[in-house]
mmCIF file of C-alpha atoms (C1' of nucleotides) in Angstrom:
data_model
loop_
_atom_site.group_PDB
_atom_site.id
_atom_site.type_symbol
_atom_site.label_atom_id
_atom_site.label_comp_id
_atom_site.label_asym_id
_atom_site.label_seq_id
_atom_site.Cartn_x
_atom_site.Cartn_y
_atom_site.Cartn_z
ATOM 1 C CA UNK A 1 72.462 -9.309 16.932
ATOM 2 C CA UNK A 2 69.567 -7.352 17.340
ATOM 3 C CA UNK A 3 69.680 -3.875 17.600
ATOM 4 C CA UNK A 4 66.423 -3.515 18.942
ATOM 5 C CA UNK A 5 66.002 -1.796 22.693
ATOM 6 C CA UNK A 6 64.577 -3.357 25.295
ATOM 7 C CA UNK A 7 62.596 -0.721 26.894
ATOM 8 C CA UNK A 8 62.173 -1.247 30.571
ATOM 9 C CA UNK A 9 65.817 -3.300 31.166
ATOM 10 C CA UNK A 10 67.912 -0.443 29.242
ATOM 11 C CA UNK A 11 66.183 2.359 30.900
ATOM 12 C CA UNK A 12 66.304 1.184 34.712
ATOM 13 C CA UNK A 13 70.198 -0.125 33.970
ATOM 14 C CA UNK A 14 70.960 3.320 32.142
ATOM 15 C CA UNK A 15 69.348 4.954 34.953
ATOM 16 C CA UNK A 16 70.893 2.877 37.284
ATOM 17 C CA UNK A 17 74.616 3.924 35.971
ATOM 18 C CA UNK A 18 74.194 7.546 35.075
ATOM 19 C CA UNK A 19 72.787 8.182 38.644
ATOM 20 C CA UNK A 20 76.068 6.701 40.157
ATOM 21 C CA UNK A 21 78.584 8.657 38.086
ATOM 22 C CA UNK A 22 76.163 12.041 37.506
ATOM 23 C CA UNK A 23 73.899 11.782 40.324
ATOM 24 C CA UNK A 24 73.097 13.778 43.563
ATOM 25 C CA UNK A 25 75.457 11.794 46.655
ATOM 26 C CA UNK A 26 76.012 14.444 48.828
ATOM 27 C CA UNK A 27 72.646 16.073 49.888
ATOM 28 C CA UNK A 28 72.393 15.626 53.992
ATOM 29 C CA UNK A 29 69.843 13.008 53.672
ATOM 30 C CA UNK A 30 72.053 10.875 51.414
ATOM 31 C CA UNK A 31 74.749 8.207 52.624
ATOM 32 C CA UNK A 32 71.980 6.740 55.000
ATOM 33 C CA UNK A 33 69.152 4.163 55.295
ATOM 34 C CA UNK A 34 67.698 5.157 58.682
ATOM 35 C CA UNK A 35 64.241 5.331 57.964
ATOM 36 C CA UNK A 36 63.848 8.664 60.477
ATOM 37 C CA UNK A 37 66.450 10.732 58.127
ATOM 38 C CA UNK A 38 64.930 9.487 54.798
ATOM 39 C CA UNK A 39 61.310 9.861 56.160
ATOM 40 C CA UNK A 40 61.656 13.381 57.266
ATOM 41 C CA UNK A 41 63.686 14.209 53.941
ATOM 42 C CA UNK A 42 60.825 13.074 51.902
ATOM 43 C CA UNK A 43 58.000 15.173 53.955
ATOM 44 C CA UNK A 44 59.694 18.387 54.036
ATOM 45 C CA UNK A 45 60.518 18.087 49.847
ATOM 46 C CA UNK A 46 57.315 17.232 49.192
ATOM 47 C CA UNK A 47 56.154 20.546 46.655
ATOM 48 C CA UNK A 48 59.187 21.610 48.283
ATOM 49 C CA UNK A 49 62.952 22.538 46.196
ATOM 50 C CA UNK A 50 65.764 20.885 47.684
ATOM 51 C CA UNK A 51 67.647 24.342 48.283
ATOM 52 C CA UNK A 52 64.678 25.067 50.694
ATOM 53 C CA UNK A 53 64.786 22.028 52.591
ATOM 54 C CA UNK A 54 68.530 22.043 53.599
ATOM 55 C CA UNK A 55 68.490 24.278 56.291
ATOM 56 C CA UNK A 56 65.441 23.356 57.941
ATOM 57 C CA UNK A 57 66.375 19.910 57.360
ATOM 58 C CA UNK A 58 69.454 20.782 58.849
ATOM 59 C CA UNK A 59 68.256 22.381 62.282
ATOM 60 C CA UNK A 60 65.197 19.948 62.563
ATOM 61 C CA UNK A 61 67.476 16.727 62.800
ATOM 62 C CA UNK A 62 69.706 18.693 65.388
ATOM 63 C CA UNK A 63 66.531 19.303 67.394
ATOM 64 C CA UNK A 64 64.963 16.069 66.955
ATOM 65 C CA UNK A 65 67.658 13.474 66.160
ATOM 66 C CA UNK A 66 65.253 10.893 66.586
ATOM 67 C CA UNK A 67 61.702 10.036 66.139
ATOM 68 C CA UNK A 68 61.407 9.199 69.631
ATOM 69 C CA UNK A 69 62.438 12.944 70.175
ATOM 70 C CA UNK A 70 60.312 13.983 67.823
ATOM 71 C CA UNK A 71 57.144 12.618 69.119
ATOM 72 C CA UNK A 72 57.366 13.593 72.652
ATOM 73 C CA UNK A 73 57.952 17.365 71.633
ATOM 74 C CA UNK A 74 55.455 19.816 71.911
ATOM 75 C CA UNK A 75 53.372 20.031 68.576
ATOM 76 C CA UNK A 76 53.730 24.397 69.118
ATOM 77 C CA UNK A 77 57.526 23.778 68.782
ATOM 78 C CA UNK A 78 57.807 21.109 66.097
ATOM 79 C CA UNK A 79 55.353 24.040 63.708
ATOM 80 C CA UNK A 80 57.714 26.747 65.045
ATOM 81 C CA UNK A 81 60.632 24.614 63.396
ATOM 82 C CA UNK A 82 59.059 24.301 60.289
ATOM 83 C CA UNK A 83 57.484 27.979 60.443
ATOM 84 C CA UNK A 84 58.338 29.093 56.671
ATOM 85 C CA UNK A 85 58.657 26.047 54.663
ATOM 86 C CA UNK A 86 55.086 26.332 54.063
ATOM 87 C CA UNK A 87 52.443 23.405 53.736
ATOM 88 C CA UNK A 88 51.789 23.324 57.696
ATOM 89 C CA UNK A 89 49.424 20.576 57.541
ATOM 90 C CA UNK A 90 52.600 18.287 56.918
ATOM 91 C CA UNK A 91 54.410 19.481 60.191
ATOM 92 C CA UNK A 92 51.351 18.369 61.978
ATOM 93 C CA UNK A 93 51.406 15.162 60.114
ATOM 94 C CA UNK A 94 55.097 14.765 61.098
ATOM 95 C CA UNK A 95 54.458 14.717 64.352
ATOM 96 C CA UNK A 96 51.018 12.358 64.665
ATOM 97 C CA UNK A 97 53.100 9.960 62.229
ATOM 98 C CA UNK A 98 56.058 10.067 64.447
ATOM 99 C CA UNK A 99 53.786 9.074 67.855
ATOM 100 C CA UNK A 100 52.341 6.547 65.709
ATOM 101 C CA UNK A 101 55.978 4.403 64.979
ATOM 102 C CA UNK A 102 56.880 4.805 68.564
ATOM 103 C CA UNK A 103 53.521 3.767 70.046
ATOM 104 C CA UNK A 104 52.493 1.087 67.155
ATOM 105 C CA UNK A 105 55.907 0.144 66.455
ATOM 106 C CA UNK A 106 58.008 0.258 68.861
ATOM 107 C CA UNK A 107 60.168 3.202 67.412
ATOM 108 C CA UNK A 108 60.648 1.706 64.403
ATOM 109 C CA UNK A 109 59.192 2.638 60.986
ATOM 110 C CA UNK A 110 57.348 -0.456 59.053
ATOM 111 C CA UNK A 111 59.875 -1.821 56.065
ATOM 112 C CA UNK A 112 56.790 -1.900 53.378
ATOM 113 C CA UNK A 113 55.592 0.522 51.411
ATOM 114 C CA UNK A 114 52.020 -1.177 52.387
ATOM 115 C CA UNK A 115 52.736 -0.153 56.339
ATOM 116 C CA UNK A 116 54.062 2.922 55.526
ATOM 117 C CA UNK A 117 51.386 4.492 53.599
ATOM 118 C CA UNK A 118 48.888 4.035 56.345
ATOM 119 C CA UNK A 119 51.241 6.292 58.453
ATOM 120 C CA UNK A 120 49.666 10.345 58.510
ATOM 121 C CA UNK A 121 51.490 12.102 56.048
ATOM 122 C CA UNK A 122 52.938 9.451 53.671
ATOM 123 C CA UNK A 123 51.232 8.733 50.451
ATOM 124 C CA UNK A 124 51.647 6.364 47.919
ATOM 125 C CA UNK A 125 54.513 8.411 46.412
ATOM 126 C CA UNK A 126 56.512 8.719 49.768
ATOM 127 C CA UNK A 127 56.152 5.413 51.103
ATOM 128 C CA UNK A 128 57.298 4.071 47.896
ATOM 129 C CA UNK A 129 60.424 6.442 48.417
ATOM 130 C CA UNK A 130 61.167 5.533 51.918
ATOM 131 C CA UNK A 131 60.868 1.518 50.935
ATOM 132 C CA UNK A 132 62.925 1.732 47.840
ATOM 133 C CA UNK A 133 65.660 3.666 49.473
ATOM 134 C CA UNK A 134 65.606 2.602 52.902
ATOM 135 C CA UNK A 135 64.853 -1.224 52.315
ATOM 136 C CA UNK A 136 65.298 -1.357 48.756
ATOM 137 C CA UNK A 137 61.961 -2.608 47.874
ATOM 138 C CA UNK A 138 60.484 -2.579 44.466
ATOM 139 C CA UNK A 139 58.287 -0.063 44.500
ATOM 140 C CA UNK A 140 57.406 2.846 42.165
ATOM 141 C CA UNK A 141 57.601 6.850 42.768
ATOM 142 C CA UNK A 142 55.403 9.043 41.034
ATOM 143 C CA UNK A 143 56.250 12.443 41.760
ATOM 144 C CA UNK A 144 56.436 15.887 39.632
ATOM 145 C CA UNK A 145 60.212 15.165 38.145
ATOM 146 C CA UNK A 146 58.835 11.650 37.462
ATOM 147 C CA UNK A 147 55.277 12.330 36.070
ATOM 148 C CA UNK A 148 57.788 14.831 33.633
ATOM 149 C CA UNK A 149 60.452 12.187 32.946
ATOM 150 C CA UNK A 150 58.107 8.892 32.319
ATOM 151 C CA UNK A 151 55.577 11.079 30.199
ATOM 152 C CA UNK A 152 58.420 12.154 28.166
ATOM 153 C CA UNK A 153 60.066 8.831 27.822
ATOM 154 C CA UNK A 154 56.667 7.250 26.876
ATOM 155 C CA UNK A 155 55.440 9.849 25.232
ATOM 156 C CA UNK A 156 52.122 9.449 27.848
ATOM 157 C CA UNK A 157 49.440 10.856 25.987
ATOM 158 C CA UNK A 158 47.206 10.842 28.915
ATOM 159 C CA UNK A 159 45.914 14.139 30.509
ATOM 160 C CA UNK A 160 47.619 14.012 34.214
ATOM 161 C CA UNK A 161 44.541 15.859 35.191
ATOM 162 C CA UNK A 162 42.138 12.618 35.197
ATOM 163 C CA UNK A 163 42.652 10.641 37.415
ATOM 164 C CA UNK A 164 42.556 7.540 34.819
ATOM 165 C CA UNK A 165 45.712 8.478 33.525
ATOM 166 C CA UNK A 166 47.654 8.785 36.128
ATOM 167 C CA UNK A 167 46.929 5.234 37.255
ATOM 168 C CA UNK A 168 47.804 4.262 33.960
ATOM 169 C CA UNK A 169 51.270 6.247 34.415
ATOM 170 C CA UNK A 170 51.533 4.586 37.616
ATOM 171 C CA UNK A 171 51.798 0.903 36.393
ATOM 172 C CA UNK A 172 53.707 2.426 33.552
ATOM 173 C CA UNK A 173 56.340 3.229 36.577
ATOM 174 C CA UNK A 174 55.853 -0.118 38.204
ATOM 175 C CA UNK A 175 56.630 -1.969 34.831
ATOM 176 C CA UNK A 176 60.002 0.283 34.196
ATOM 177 C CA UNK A 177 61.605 -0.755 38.128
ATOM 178 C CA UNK A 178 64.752 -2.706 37.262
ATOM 179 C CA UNK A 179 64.552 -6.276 38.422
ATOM 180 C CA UNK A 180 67.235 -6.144 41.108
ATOM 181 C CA UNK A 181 66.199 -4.953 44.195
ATOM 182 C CA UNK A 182 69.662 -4.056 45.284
ATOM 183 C CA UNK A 183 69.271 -1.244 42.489
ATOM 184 C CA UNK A 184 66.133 0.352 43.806
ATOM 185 C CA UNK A 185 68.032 3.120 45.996
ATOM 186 C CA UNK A 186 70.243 4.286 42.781
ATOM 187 C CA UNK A 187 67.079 3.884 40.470
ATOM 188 C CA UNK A 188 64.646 5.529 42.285
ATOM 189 C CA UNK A 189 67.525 8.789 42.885
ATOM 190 C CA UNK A 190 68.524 8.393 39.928
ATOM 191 C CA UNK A 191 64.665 9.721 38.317
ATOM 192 C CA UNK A 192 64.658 12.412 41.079
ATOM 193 C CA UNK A 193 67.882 13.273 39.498
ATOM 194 C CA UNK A 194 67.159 13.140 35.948
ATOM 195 C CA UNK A 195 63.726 14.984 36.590
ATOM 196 C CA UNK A 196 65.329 17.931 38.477
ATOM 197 C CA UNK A 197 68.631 18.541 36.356
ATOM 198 C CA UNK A 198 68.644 17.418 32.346
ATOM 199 C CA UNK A 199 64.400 16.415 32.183
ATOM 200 C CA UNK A 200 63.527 19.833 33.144
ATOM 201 C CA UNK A 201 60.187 21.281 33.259
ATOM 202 C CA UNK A 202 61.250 23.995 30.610
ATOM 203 C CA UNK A 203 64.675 23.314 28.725
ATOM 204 C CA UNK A 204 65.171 20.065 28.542
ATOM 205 C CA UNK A 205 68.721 19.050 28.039
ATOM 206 C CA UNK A 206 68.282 15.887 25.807
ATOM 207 C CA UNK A 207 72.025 16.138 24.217
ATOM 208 C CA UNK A 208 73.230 15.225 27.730
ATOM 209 C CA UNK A 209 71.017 12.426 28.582
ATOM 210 C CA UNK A 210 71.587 8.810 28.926
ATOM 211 C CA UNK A 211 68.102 7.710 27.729
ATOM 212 C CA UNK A 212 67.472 10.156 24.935
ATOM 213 C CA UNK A 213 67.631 7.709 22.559
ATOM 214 C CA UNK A 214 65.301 5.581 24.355
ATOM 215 C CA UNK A 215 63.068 9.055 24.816
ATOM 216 C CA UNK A 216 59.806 9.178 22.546
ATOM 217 C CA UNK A 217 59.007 12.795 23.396
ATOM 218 C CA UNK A 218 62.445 13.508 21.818
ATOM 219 C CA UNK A 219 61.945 11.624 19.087
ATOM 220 C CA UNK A 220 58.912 13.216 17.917
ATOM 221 C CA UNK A 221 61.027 16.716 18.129
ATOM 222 C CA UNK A 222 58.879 18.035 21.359
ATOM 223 C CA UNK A 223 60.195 17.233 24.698
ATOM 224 C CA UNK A 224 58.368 19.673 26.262
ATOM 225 C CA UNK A 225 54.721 18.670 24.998
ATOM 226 C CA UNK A 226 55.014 16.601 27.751
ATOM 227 C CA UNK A 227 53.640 16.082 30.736
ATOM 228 C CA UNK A 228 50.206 16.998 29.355
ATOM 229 C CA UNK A 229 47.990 18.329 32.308
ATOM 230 C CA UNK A 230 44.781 20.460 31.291
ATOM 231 C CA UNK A 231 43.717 21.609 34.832
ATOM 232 C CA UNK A 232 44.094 25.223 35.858
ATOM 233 C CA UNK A 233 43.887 26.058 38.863
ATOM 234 C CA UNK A 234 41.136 29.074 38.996
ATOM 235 C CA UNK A 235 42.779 31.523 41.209
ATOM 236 C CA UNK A 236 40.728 34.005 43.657
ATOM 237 C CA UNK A 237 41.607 37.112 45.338
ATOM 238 C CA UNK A 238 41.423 38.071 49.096
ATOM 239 C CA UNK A 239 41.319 41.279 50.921
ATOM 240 C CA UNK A 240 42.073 41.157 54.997
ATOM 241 C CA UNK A 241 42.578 43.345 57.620
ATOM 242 C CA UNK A 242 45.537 42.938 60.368
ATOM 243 C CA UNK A 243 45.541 44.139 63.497
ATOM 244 C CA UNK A 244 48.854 44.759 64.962
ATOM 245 C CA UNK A 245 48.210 45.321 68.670
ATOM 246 C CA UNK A 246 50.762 46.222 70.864
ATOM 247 C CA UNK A 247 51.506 47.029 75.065
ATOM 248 C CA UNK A 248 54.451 47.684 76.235
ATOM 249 C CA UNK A 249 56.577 46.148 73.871
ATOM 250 C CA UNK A 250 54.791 43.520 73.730
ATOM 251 C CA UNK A 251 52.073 41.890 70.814
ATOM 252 C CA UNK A 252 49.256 40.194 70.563
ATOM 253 C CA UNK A 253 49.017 36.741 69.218
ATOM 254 C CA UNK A 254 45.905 34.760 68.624
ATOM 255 C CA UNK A 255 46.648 30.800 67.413
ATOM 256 C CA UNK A 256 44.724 29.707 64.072
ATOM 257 C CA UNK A 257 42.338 27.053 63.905
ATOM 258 C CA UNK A 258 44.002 23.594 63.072
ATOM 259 C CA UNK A 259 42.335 23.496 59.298
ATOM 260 C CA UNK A 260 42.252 26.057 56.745
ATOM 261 C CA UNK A 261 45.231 28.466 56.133
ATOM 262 C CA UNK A 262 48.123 28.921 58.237
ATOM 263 C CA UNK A 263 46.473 25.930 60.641
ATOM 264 C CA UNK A 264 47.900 26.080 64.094
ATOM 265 C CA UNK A 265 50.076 28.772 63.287
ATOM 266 C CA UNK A 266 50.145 32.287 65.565
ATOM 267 C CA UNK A 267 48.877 35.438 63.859
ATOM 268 C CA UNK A 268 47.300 38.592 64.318
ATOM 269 C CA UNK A 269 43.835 39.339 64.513
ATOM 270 C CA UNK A 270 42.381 38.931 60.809
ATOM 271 C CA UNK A 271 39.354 41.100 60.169
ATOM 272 C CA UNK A 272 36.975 41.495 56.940
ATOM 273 C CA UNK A 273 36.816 44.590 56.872
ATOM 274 C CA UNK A 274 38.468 47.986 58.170
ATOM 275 C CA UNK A 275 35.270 48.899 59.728
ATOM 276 C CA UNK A 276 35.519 45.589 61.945
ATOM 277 C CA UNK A 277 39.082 46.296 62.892
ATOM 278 C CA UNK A 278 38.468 49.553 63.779
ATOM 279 C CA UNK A 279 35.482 48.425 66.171
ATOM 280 C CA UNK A 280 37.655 45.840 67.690
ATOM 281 C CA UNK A 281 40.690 48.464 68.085
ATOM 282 C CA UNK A 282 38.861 51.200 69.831
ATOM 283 C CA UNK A 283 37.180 48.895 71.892
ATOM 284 C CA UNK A 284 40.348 48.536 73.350
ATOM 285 C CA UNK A 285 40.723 51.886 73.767
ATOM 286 C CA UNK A 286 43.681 51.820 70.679
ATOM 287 C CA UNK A 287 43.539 54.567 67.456
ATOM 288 C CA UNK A 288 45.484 52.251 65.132
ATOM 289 C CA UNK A 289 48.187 53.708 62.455
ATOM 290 C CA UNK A 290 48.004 53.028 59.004
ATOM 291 C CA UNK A 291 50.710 50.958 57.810
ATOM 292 C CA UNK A 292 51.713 49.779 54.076
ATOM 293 C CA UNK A 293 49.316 46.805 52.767
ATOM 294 C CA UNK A 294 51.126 43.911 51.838
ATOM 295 C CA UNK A 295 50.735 41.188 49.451
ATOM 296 C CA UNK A 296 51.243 37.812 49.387
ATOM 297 C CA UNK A 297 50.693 34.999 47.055
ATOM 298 C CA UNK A 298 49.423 31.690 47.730
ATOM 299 C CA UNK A 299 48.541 28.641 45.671
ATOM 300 C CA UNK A 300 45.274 29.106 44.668
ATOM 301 C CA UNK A 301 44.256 32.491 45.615
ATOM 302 C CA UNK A 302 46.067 36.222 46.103
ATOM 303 C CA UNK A 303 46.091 37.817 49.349
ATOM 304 C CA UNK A 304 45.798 41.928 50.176
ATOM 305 C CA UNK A 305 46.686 42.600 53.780
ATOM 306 C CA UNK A 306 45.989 45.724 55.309
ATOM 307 C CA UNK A 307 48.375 45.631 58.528
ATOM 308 C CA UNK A 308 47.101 48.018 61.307
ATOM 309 C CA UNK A 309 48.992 49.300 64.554
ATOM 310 C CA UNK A 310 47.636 50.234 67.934
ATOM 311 C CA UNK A 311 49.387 50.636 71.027
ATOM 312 C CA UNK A 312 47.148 50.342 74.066
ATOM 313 C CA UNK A 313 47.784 52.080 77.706
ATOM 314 C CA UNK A 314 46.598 48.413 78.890
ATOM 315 C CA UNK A 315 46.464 45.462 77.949
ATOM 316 C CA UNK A 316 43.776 43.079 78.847
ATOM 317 C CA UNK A 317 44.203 39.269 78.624
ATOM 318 C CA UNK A 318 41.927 36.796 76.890
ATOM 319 C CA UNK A 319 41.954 32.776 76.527
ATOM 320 C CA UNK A 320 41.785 33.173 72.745
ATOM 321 C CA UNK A 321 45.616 34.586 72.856
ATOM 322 C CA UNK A 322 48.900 35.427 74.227
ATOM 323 C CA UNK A 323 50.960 38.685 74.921
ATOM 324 C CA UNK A 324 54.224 37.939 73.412
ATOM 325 C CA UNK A 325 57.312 39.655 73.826
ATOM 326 C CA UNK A 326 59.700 40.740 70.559
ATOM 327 C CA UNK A 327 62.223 38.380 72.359
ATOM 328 C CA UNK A 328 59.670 35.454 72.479
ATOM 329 C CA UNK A 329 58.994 35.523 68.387
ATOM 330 C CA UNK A 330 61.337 33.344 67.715
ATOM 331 C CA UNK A 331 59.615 30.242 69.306
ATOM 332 C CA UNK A 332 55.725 31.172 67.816
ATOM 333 C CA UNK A 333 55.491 29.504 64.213
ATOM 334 C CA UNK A 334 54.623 32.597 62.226
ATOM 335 C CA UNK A 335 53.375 32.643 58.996
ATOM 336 C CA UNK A 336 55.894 34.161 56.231
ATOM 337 C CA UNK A 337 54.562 37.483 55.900
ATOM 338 C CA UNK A 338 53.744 37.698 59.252
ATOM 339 C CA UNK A 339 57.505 37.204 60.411
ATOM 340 C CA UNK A 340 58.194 39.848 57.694
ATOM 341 C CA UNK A 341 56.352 42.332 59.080
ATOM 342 C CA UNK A 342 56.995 41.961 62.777
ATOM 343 C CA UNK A 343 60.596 40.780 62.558
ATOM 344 C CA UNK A 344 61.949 42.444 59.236
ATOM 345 C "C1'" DC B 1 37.464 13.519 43.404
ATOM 346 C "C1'" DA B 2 38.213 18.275 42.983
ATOM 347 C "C1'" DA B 3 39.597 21.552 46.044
ATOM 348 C "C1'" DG B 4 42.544 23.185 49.657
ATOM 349 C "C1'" DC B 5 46.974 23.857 51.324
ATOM 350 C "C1'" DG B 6 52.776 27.991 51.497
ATOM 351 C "C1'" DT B 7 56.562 29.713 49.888
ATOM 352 C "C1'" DG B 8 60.353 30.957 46.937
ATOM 353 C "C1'" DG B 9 62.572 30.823 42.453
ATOM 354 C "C1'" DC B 10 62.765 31.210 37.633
ATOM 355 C "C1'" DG B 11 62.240 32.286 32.503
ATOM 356 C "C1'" DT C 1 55.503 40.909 35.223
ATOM 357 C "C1'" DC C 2 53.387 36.694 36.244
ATOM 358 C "C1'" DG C 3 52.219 32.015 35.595
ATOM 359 C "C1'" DC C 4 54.361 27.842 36.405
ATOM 360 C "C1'" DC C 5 56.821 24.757 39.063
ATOM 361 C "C1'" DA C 6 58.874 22.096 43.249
ATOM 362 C "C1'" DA C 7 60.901 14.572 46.265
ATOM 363 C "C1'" DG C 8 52.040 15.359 47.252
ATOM 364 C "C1'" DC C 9 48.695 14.465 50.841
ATOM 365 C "C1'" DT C 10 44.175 14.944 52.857
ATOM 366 C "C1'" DT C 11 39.332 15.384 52.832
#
DNA sequence: CAAGCGTGGCG
DNA sequence: TCGCCAAGCTT
């Protein structure tokens, strides 16, 4: 007998079996093959740690329990439910994808990865997800935990940064699905698994995995020399100015443009400058109070707000915002730092 | 196709 | 502290 391995067969059946004895089986979105559940799951992890997910996930299902619900909400409230998990551009997504399955498909989402991906919102990566789990079709991820796992495995010399080796690592991932479809659901887990417990980004606990000895990374002695991905992302700083107005106990809101940062969410006035704040304020007939900046990180750049506060004897209204009272914040989608500084 | 897009956690 | 990372997609 041969000792030789058999690369793609062991390491989807090793997979396969470690998943169902060590695996994840009780997150909220397991135990199920509605598409709705598994579909939503997949947008709200996307960049997103499962910890995060499970209470939005938790109070967004009781809110909309189905896409039908879901698509003939408001889109104000569906952002206000995901106000905080960041990424806003998917909650708008969420909601043109969900109109789409009821008025294209009758209510129910397409069984192919092919259909899926044409839905707002799901790439290649998610449909693939949603047809392997949900209808158990062979189709490859490719997301962060798997880019880390099948680099290591293979030993992927390719820089993830160009776009030529990622479509190589692609078909890599289409080559390694095991052959039965029926294990698609426990294979395709059973990566997420692997990439977010022992095939960590950092300390990679090879003495506890089922493939290690399948694992080229590990057997050149450097796990972690793997994924290899050259791009930095340059980041850039930003200085703004807040204006925190305020009548009667109640504040002014103004709704941000649908692209760009914080898209469609409800903010204060953002100025350039102090000077331009201050012009605004006292226009209003307002002397605004100093209060601490803040800062707040984003992906690719760092933000300095300046928060200012100005109560006004009266307030007058405007089409390009709302008066909102303290009582009312709840039901605004407000960005993070925002929330912070009205709310606590 | 490179850049833009949030937030929180961790070593 | 701070850069990196997390079930990526869109333009």
């Amino acid at each position: 007998m041969s000792k030789e391995v058999k690369l793609p067969e062991d390491f989807s059946a090793r997979l396969v079996a470690w998943q169902r004895s060590h695996g994840r089986h009780a997150l909220p979105w397991q135990n199920t093959r509605e598409p709705y559940r598994v579909w939503l799951s997949e947008i709200m992890l996307q960049q997103t740690q499962v910890s995060t997910v499970l209470g939005y996930y938790q109070r967004f299902t009781e809110r909309f329990p189905t896409v039908q619900h879901l698509a003939e909400a408001q889109l104000d409230e569906v952002l206000a439910q995901w106000q905080g998990l960041g990424y806003y551009s998917r909650a708008r997504n969420l909601h043109r994808c969900a109109q789409a399955v009821v008025a294209q498909h009758g209510g129910q989402f397409p069984s192919s990865a092919e259909a899926l991906v044409a839905l707002p919102g799901i790439g290649r990566s998610t449909a693939a997800a949603i047809a392997s789990f949900c209808f158990e079709q062979r189709v490859a991820i490719l997301d962060g935990n798997v880019k880390r796992v099948l680099s290591r495995l293979l030993a992927f010399e390719g820089d993830l940064a160009s776009s030529t080796a990622e479509k190589q690592l692609w078909a890599h991932a289409q080559a390694l699905l095991p052959e039965a479809s029926a294990d698609m659901p426990a294979y395709t887990q059973g990566l997420m698994d692997l990439g977010a417990s022992l095939c960590a980004a950092r300390s990679p606990q090879c003495l506890l995995c089922p493939v290690s000895d399948l694992c080229r990374a590990r057997a050149q002695g450097e796990p972690t020399r793997f994924p290899i991905k050259t791009r930095k992302l340059k980041r850039s700083q930003r200085e703004n100015w807040w204006l925190w107005l305020e009548h009667e106990g109640r504040i002014w809101l103004e709704q941000r443009p649908h692209k760009g940062v914080w898209a469609g969410l409800w903010s204060l006035p953002l100025f350039d400058t102090e000077a331009d704040l201050l012009q605004r304020a006292r226009a209003l007939g307002g002397e605004p109070e100093v209060l601490p900046r803040m800062e707040h990180a984003l992906t690719h750049f760092d933000w300095v707000l300046h928060p200012r506060r100005a109560l006004l004897r009266q307030a007058e209204a405007a089409d390009s915002g709302r008066w909102v009272a303290r009582e009312e914040l709840p039901t605004y989608a407000l960005p993070a730092p925002l929330k912070k500084l009205l709310v606590g």
